[in-house]
Coordinates of C-alpha atoms and ligand atoms in Angstrom, one line a residue:
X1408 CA -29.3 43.7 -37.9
X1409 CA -28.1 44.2 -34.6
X1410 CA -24.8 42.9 -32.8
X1411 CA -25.2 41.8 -29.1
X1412 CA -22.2 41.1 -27.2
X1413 CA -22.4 39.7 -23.6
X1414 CA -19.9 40.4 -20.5
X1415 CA -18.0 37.9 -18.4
X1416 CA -20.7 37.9 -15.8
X1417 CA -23.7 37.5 -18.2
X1418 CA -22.1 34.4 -19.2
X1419 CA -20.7 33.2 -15.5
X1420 CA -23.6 30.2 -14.8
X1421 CA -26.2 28.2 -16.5
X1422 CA -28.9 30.5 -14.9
X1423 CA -27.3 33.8 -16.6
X1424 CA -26.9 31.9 -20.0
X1425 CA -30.7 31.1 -19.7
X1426 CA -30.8 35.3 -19.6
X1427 CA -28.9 35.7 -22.7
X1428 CA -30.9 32.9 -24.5
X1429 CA -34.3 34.7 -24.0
X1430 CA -32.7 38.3 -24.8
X1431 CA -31.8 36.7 -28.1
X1432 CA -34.7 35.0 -28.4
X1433 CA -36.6 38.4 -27.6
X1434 CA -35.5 40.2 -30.8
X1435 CA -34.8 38.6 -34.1
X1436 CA -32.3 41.4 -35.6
X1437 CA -30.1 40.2 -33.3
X1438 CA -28.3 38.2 -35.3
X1439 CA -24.7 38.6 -34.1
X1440 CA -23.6 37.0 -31.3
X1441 CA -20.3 37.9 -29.2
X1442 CA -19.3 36.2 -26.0
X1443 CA -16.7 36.3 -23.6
X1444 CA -15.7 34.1 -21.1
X1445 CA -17.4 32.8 -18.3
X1446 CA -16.3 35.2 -15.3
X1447 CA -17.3 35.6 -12.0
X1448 CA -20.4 34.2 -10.2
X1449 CA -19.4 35.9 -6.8
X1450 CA -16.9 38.7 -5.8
X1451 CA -14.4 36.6 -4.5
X1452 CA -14.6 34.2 -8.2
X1453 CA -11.9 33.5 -10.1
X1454 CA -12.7 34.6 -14.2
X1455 CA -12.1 31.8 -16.8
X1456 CA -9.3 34.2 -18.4
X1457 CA -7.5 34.3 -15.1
X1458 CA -7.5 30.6 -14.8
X1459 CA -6.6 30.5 -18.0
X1460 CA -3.8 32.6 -17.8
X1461 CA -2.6 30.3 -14.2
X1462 CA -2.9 27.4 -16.8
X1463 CA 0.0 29.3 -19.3
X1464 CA 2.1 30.3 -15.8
X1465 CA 2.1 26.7 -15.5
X1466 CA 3.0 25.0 -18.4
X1467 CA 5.3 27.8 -18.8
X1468 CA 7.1 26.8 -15.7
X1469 CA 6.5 23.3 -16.3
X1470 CA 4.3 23.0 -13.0
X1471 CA 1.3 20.9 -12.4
X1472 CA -1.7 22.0 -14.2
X1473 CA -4.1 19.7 -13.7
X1474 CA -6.2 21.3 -11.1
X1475 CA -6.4 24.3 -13.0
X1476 CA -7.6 22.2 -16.3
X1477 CA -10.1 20.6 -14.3
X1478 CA -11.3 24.2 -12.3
X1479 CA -11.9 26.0 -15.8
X1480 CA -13.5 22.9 -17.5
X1481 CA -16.0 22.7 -14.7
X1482 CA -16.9 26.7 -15.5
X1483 CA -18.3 24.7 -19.1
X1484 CA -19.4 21.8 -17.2
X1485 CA -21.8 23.9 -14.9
X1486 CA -23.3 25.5 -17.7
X1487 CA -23.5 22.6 -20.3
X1488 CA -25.3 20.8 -16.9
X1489 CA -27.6 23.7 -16.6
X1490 CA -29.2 22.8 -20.7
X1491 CA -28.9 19.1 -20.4
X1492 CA -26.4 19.3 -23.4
X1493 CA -25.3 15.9 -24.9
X1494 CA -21.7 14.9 -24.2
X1495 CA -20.1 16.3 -27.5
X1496 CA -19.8 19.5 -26.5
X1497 CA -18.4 19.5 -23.7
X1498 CA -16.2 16.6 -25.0
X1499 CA -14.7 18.9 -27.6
X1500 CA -14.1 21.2 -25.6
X1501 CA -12.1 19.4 -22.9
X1502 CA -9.9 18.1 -26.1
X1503 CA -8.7 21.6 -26.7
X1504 CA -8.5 22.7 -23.5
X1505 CA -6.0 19.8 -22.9
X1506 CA -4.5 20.3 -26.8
X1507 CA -2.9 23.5 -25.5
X1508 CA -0.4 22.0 -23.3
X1509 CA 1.2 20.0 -25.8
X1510 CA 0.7 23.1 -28.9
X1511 CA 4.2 24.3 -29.8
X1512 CA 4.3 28.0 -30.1
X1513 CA 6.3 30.9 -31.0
X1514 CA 7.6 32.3 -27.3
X1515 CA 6.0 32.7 -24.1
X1516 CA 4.1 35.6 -24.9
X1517 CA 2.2 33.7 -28.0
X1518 CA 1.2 30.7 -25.7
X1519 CA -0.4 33.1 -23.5
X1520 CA -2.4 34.7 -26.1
X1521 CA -3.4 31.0 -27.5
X1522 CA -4.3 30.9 -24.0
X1523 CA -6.5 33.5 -22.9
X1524 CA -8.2 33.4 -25.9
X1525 CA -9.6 29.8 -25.2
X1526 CA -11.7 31.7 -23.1
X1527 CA -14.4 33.1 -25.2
X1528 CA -13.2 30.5 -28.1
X1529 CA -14.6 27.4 -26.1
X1530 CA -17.5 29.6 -24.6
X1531 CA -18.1 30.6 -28.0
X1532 CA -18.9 26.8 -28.7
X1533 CA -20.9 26.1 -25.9
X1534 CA -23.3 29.3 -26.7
X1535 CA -23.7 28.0 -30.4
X1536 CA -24.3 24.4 -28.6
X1537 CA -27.1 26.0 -25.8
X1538 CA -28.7 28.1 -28.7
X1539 CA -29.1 25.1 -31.5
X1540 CA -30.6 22.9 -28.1
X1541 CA -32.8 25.7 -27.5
X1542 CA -34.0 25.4 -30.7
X1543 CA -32.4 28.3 -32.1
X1544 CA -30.5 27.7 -34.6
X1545 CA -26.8 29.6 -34.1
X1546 CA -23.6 28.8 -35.8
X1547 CA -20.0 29.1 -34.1
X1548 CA -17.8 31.4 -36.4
X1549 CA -13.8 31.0 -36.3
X1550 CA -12.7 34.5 -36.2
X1551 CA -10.0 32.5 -38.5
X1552 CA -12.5 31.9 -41.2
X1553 CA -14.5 35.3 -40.5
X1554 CA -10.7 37.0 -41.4
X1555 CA -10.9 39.0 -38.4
X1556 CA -6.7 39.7 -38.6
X1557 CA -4.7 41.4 -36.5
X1558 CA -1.0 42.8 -35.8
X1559 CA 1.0 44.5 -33.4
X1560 CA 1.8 42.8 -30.0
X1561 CA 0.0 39.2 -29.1
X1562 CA -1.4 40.1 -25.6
X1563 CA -2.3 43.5 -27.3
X1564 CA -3.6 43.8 -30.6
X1565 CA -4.6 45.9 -32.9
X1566 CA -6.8 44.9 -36.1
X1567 CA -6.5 45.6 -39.3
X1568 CA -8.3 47.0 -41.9
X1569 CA -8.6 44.7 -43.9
X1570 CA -10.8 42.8 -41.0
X1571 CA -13.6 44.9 -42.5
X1572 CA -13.8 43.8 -46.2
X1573 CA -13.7 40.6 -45.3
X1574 CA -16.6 41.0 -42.6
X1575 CA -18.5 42.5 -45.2
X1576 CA -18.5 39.3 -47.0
X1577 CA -19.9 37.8 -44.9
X1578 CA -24.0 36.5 -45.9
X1579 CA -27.0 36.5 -43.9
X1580 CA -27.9 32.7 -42.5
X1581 CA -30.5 31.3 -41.5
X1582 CA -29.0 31.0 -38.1
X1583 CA -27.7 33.4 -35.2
X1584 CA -23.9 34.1 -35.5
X1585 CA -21.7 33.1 -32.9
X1586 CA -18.3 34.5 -32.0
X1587 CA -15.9 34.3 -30.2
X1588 CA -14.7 38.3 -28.7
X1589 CA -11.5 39.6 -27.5
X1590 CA -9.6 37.8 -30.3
X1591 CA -8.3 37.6 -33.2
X1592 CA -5.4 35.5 -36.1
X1593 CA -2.5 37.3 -37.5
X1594 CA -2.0 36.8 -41.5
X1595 CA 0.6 34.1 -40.4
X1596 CA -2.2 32.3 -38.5
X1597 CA -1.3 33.0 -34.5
X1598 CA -4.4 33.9 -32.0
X1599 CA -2.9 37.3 -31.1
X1600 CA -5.5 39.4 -28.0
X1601 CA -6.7 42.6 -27.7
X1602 CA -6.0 44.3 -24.3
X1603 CA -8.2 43.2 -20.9
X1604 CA -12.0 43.4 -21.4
X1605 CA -11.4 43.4 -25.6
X1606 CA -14.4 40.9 -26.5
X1607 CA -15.9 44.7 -26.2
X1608 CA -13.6 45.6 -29.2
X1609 CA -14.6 42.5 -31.0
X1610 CA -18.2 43.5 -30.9
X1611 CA -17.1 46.8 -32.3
X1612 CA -15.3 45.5 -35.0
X1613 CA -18.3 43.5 -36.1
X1614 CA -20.8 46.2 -35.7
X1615 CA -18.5 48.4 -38.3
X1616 CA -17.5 45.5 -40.3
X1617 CA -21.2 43.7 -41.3
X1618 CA -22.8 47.7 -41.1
X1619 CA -24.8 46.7 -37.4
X1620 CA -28.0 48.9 -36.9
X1621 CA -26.8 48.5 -33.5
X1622 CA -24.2 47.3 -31.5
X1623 CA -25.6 46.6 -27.8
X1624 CA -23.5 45.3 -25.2
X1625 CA -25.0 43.6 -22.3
X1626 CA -23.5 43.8 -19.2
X1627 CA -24.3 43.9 -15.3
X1628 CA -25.5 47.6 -14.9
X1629 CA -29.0 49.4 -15.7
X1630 CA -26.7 51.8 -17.3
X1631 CA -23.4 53.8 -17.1
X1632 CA -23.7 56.1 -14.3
X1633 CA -22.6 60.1 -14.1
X1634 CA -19.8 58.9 -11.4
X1635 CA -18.6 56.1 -9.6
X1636 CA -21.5 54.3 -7.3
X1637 CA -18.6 53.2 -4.8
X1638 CA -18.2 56.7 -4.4
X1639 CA -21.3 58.7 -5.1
X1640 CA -24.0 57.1 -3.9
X1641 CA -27.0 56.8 -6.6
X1642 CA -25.4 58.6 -9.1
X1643 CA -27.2 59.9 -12.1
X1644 CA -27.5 58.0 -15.3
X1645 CA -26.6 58.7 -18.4
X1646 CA -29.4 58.0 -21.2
X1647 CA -27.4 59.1 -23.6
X1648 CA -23.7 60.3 -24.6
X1649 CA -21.1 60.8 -27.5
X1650 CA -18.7 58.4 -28.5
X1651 CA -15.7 61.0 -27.7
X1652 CA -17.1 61.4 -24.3
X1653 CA -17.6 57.7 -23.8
X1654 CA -13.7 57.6 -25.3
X1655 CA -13.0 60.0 -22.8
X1656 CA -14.6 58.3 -19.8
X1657 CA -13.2 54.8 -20.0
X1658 CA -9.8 55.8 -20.5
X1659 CA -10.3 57.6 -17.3
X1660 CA -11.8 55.3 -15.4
X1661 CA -15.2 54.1 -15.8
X1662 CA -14.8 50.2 -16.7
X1663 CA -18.2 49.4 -17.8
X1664 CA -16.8 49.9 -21.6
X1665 CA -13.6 48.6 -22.7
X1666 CA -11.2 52.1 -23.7
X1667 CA -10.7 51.4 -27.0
X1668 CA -13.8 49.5 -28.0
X1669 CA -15.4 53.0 -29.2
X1670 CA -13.5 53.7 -32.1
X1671 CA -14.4 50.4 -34.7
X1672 CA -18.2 51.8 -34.0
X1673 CA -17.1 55.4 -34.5
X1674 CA -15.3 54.9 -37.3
X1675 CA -18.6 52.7 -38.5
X1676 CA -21.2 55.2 -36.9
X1677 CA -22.9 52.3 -35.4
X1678 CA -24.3 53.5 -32.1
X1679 CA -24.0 51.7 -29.3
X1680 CA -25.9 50.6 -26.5
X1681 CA -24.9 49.6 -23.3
X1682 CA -27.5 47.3 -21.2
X1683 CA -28.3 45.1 -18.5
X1684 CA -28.4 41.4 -19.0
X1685 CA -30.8 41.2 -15.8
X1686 CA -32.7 43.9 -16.6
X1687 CA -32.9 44.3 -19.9
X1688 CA -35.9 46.5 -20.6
X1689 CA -34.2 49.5 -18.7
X1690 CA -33.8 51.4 -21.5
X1691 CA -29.8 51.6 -20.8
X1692 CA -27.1 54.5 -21.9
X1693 CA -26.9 55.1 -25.7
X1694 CA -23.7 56.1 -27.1
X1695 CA -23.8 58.7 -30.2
X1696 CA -21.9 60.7 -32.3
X1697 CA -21.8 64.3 -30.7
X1698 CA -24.3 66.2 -33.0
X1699 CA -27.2 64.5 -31.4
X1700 CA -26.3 64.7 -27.4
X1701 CA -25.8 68.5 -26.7
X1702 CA -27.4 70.0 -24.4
X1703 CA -26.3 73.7 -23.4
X1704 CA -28.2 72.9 -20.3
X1705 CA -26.3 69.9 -18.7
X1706 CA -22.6 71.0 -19.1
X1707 CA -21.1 67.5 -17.8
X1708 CA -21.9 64.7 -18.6
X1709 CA -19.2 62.7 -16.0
X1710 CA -16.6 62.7 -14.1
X1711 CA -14.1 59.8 -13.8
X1712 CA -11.2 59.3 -11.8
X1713 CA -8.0 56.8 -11.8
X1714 CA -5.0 56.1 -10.1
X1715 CA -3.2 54.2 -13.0
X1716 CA -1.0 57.2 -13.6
X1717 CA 2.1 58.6 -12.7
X1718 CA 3.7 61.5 -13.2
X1719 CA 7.6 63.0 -14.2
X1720 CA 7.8 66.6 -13.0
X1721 CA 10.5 68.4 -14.1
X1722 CA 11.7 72.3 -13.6
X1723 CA 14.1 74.0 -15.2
X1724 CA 14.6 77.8 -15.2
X1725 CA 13.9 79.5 -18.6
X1726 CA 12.9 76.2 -19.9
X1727 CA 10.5 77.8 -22.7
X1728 CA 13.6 80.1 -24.3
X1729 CA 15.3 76.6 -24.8
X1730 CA 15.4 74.8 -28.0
X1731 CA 15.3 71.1 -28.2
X1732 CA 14.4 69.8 -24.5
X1733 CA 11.6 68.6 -25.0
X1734 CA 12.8 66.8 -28.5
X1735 CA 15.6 65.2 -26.1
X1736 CA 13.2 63.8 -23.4
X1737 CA 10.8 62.3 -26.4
X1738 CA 13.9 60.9 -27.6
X1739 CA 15.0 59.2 -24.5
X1740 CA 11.2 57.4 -24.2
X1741 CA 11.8 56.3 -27.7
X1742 CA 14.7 54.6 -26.9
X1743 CA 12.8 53.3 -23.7
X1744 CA 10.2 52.4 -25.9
X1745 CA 7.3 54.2 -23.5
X1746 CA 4.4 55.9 -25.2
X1747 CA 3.1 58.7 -22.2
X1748 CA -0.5 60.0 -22.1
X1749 CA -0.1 63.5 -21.5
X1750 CA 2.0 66.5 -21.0
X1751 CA 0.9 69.9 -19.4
X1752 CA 3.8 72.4 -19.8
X1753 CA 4.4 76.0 -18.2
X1754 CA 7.0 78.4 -18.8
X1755 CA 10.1 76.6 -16.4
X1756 CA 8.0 73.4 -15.7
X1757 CA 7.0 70.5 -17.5
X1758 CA 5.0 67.0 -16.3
X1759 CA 4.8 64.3 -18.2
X1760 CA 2.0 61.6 -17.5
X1761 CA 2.4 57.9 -18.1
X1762 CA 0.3 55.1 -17.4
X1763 CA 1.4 53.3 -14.7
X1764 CA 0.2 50.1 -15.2
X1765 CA 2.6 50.2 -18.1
X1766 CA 6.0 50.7 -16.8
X1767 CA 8.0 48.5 -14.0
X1768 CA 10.1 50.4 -11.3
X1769 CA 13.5 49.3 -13.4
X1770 CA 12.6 51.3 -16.1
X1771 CA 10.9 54.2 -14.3
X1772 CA 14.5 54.2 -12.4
X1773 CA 16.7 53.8 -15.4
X1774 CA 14.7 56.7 -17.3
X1775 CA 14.6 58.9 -14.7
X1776 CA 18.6 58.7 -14.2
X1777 CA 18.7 59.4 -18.2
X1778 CA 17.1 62.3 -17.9
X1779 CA 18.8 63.5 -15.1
X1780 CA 22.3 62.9 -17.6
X1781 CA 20.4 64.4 -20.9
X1782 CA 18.4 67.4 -19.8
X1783 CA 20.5 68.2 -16.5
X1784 CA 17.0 69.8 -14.9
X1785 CA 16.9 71.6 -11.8
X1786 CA 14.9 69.2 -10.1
X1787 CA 13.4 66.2 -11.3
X1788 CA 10.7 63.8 -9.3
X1789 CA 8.9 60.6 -9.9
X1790 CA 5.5 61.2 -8.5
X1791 CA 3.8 57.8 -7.7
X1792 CA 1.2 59.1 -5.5
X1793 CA -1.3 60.3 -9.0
X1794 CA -4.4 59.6 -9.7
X1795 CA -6.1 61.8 -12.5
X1796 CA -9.9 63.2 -12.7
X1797 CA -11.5 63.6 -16.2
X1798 CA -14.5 65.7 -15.9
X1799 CA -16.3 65.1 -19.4
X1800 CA -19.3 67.2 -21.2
X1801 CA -20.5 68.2 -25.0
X1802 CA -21.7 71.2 -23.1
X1803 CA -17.9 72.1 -21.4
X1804 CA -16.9 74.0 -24.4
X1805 CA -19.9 76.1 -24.7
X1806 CA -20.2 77.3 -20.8
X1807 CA -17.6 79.5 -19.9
X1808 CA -17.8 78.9 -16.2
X1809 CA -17.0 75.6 -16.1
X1810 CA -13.3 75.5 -15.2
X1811 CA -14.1 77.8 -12.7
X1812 CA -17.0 75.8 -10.9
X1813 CA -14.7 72.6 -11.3
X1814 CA -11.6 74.4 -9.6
X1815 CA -13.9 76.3 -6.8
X1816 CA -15.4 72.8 -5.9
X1817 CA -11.9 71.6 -5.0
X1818 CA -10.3 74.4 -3.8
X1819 CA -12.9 75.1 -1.2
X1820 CA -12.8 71.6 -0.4
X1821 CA -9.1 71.9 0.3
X1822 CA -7.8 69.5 -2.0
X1823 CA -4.9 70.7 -4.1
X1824 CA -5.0 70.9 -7.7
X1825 CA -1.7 69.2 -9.2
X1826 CA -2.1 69.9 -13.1
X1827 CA -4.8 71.1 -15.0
X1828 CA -5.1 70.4 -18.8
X1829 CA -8.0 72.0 -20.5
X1830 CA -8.2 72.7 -24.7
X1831 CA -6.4 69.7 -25.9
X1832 CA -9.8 67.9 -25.8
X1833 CA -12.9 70.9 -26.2
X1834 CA -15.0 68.1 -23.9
X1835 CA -13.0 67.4 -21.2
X1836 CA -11.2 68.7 -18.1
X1837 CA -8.4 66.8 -16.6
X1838 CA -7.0 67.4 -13.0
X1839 CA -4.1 65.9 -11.7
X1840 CA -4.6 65.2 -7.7
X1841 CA -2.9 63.6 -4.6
X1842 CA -4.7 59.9 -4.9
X1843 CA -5.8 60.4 -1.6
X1844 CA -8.5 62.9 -2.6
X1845 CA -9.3 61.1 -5.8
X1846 CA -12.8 60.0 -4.8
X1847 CA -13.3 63.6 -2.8
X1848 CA -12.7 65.4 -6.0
X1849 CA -14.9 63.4 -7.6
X1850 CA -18.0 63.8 -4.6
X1851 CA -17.6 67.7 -4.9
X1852 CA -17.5 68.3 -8.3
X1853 CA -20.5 66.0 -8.9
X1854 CA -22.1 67.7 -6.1
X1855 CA -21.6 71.4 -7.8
X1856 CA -23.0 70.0 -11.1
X1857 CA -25.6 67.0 -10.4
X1858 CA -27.1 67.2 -7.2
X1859 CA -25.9 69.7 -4.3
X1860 CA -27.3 68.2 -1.3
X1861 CA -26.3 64.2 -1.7
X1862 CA -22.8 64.3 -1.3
X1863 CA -21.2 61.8 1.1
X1864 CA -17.9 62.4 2.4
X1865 CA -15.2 59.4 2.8
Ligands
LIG375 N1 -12.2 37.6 -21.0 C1 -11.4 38.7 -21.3 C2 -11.0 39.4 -20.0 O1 -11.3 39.0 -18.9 C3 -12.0 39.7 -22.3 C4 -13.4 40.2 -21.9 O2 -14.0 39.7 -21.0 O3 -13.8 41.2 -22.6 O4 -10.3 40.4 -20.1

């Protein structure tokens, strides 16, 4: 059995529906259905989720919605349209869509959850709907009644493991599954969300929790490329990776994979593979566990970049001879409540990485003068101006040069290396640059290990 989950854009008009229909059509182990909602059909779109969340600003602020109901029930309408579907459908789901305006919930933060995750929900329906129509029978699952449960934050959660027992129960029909992705019920019964792009996690959870042959995820790219194609142009592609350098990757930057969506199917050993709803006979990239990707040959496997990171630098003389400073500075993020990503020390210096997209500038002030109070450190700075490359390979550990290669492509390219951290991860090699030369970095080091002649400066 095979779990297929389809992106934003797969699912944007009636014509890319008709796409997914015949890819479900075209294979009769896949039996598991995930959708999210419509997104866009042209660059300058507005995703269902975004209107979605306009529609909680709204009703939040006790503003006029009605524009924005009608904008997102037209995203249905267009595709409903497209199949000739009877009324009901659509019917329905204009009833809920208008039912949330009048729900009573906990605080702001659950009605936006509720929210956002009418997205897929309602698309959910109208898949089932389009499918039955088609003559294929399909059947729209309640991630209620599937007991896919979760905890933790609502606009942020986190499942639990007891979402896999009860997926397991779950029978074979005689008809394709349908649900909904990117959300899930706490045991008290609120819609809680995973993080942006989580109907990628939902497809995860189901490929561990029903034991998928294969979880592939369509979405708009042949495959996921070595680098960036905004910044190297034709990049290679990857056939086939390891989940941890997958992991790796998307945390860093590439998007084509939501960060966290890895680790259901890792935990399962489901492997995953990522396709192209509009071409989807390209084979795509297949994502392993590591024993069967290594190649001594091809050290890298890619090389991301991102500027969603900042950076505390402190310095303090004879810093490593002192006991407790760094247990202080955890301590104050604890009381701040701030997880941070990484943090590359030397013997009077220490940086501490965060993810920006976390933090506001209050509490990036307010922290910074509490460790100015605590730690009393010779100097101190906020740096804004971050962006971080991850240069990812199976091979890296086994190919002594590598570091060197990486460092030399920079360096003789005159960009300044911030931070290095190698040996936490043995598959990955993270530099800390001015985001200026973010995409640079990227070119030259792809350049030393993919192709020499095609790079293209900026
Ligand atoms: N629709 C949600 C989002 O835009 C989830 C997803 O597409 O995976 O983030």
């Amino acid at each position: 059995m095979k779990v297929v989950k389809f992106g934003g854009s797969s699912l944007a008009t009636g014509q890319q529906v008709n796409k997914v229909i015949n890819i479900i059509q075209a294979d009769s182990d896949r039996q598991v259905v995930v959708t999210s909602a419509p997104g866009k059909r042209f660059d300058k779109d507005i995703k269902v989720t975004d209107l979605l969340i306009q529609y909680a600003t709204q009703v939040q602020q006790g503003a006029d919605f009605q524009a924005t109901v009608t904008a997102i029930s037209q995203r249905y309408q267009e595709i409903s349209d497209y199949f000739q579907l009877p009324d009901d459908t659509l019917t329905l789901i204009n009833k809920k869509l208008a039912a949330l305006a009048t729900t009573k919930f906990a605080d702001d933060e659950h009605l936006l959850a509720a929210f956002k995750a009418h997205g897929e929900l309602l698309n959910a329906i109208l898949i089932a709907a389009v499918l039955n129509h088609q003559g294929i029978p399909a059947k729209f699952v309640d991630p209620r009644v599937a007991g896919i449960l979760v905890t933790g934050h609502p606009n942020d959660a986190d499942v639990l493991s007891s979402t896999y027992a009860n997926l397991a129960q779950i029978k074979p029909h005689n008809a394709r599954l349908v649900f909904p992705g990117f959300f899930g019920y706490t045991p008290d019964g609120d819609i809680y969300t995973f993080a942006r792009g989580g109907s990628d996690i939902t497809g995860s959870i189901l490929s561990r929790g029903m034991n998928a042959d294969l979880y592939e995820n369509f979405t708009d790219v042949d495959a996921i490329y070595a680098a960036n194609n905004h910044v190297v142009d034709h990049p290679a592609i990857i056939q086939k990776m390891s989940y941890r350098e997958m992991r790796e990757l998307s945390y860093a930057g590439f998007s084509v994979f939501q960060d966290e969506a890895i680790i259901p199917a890792v935990q399962g050993q489901i492997p995953v593979n990522v396709k192209n709803t509009n071409n989807p006979s390209a084979p795509g990239t297949l994502i392993v566990p590591s024993q069967f990707v290594f190649n001594p040959a091809t050290p890298i496997t890619g090389i991301a970049s991102s500027r969603r990171f900042s950076a505390l630098y402190l310095h303090r003389y004879l810093l490593n001879k002192e006991v407790g400073f760094t247990l202080k500075l955890l301590q104050i993020f604890k009381r701040y409540n701030i997880s941070y990503d990484h943090m590359p020390t030397g013997i009077d210096d220490l940086t501490v990485i965060f993810d920006r997209s976390k933090l506001d500038n209050a509490t990036i002030k307010a922290l910074c003068n509490d460790v100015h109070k605590t730690l009393d450190p010779d100097y101190l700075e906020w740096i804004d101006d971050y962006a971080i490359i991850m240069v990812v390979g199976e091979g890296i550990a086994h190919n002594i040069d590598t570091i060197s290669k990486v460092i030399d492509a920079l360096t003789q390219n005159n960009i300044a290396i911030h931070m290095i951290n190698q040996g936490a991860s043995q598959i990955s090699i993270m530099l800390g640059v001015q985001s200026k030369d973010a995409d640079n970095a990227v070119r030259y080091i792809y350049q030393t290990f993919f192709q020499p002649s095609e790079v293209t400066n900026s």
